[in-house]
């Protein structure tokens, strides 16, 4: 494959939060471009001004920055094919729509919204197509004089593609192989709207041509539009100029029944957006993977494995490894079920793999939110190393280690009381005296002395470890109990034992 001219694009509409399916489309485009030393372009498709949402474009770029998927050309960093926002390219599209009319591949349609509404009432599932266009108000049914008169009078119109009645169009899809379409099943889509804005169908073809896009990877929900786009390429630029296509499989609900939606996330309690998205109209915030406590490395890794693998059984990949190993041919044709437990497994794996210094800055805000002030970074690092094995998400660090920074609020004395006796009580009273006299304070010596004392009291260390843990932590969790004692220090260890012994009396 010729490397230097590979150009791929992600072309979102700024209408709201960025679904993980959208980020996966970005990822596959990005990996392909980087593998072939090509260019990854982000083009904002904002031709439908009725759906435009303030702040959505900036949000898209914030998400990509968090994921580490920086475009080579975009509305943010410019490029040789600017502007990259379709609303700023409005003047470009009309000439192509008029060219299609001249060639007989498109026509003016003057039907008013009221006329079309009447048609919909009279004809169930009315479609403007080869069967109905002759009963409508357009340049195919009106005389050339009337058409010219309407245009001279600035009568509102749309320009529609004239879909052939019964032609087969084919294209090669890099994932699905040869795909065939019957043109008679597609309606005469509007290409240019009454406000002079192009629709997606015209704009995507024109811009892909002008921006010299070589490969177009998009979700399989765009397959029904493919015959229209193929014909537009054929009519305007020639099929030899058309990018190579790949229609990516859907990300499915956990049960596999249908496409994963925002509502599924709300219903089942997991995020489907990359980052928190606050709707500027309703003020409602939808949680994102970032704020839920995912590392970008894990999020990207997880997305890559939704519908792709390299055939080796390997699951943990850095972005650089993905660039090296990725191939479009190994993307599955079928949809990929989203599994939130598996997503958390990826995050847990990355928390173990990366040094805590890499993500300590992301963890600190969760401590602050819990009212815990961190004054010693070296101590925080040490604590995080002790507990990271038990953490799946970043907020788990607070839950798993708050007792290192403050006395536990609640002590689970119920889990001690059942088997508590005078001998154990006596053991811990003596333990306090021993600890007060201790001259060394480290994991090894604390454990050795504890076990020697237990033997002297003819007690099994196992009977004493759980009460000791609950005294220090508040519950039945946490890392090695002598690591905890070593970390929190002499004064805190003694104070917590005394406090629990009082509660048990």
mmCIF file of C-alpha atoms in Angstrom, residues 427-428 431 434-435 443-465 468 480-482:
data_model
loop_
_atom_site.group_PDB
_atom_site.id
_atom_site.type_symbol
_atom_site.label_atom_id
_atom_site.label_comp_id
_atom_site.label_asym_id
_atom_site.label_seq_id
_atom_site.Cartn_x
_atom_site.Cartn_y
_atom_site.Cartn_z
ATOM 1 C CA UNK A 427 -3.032 -10.177 73.928
ATOM 2 C CA UNK A 428 -3.905 -6.765 72.460
ATOM 3 C CA UNK A 431 0.644 -5.698 72.174
ATOM 4 C CA UNK A 434 5.215 -3.837 73.182
ATOM 5 C CA UNK A 435 4.494 -1.382 70.380
ATOM 6 C CA UNK A 443 6.710 -4.436 58.172
ATOM 7 C CA UNK A 444 9.167 -7.260 58.824
ATOM 8 C CA UNK A 445 9.819 -6.563 62.520
ATOM 9 C CA UNK A 446 6.180 -5.784 63.293
ATOM 10 C CA UNK A 447 5.106 -9.128 61.813
ATOM 11 C CA UNK A 448 7.897 -11.096 63.555
ATOM 12 C CA UNK A 449 7.109 -9.585 67.002
ATOM 13 C CA UNK A 450 3.349 -10.082 66.540
ATOM 14 C CA UNK A 451 3.743 -13.771 65.711
ATOM 15 C CA UNK A 452 6.192 -14.373 68.586
ATOM 16 C CA UNK A 453 3.722 -12.767 71.004
ATOM 17 C CA UNK A 454 0.870 -14.906 69.625
ATOM 18 C CA UNK A 455 2.935 -18.062 70.202
ATOM 19 C CA UNK A 456 3.698 -16.949 73.770
ATOM 20 C CA UNK A 457 -0.081 -16.583 74.372
ATOM 21 C CA UNK A 458 -0.699 -19.963 72.703
ATOM 22 C CA UNK A 459 -2.865 -18.256 70.108
ATOM 23 C CA UNK A 460 -2.848 -18.836 66.355
ATOM 24 C CA UNK A 461 -1.813 -15.694 64.427
ATOM 25 C CA UNK A 462 -4.832 -16.295 62.144
ATOM 26 C CA UNK A 463 -7.246 -15.720 65.072
ATOM 27 C CA UNK A 464 -5.628 -12.358 65.780
ATOM 28 C CA UNK A 465 -4.997 -10.989 62.280
ATOM 29 C CA UNK A 468 -5.992 -6.432 64.159
ATOM 30 C CA UNK A 480 -1.108 -6.757 54.156
ATOM 31 C CA UNK A 481 -1.946 -5.675 57.710
ATOM 32 C CA UNK A 482 1.693 -5.137 58.774
#
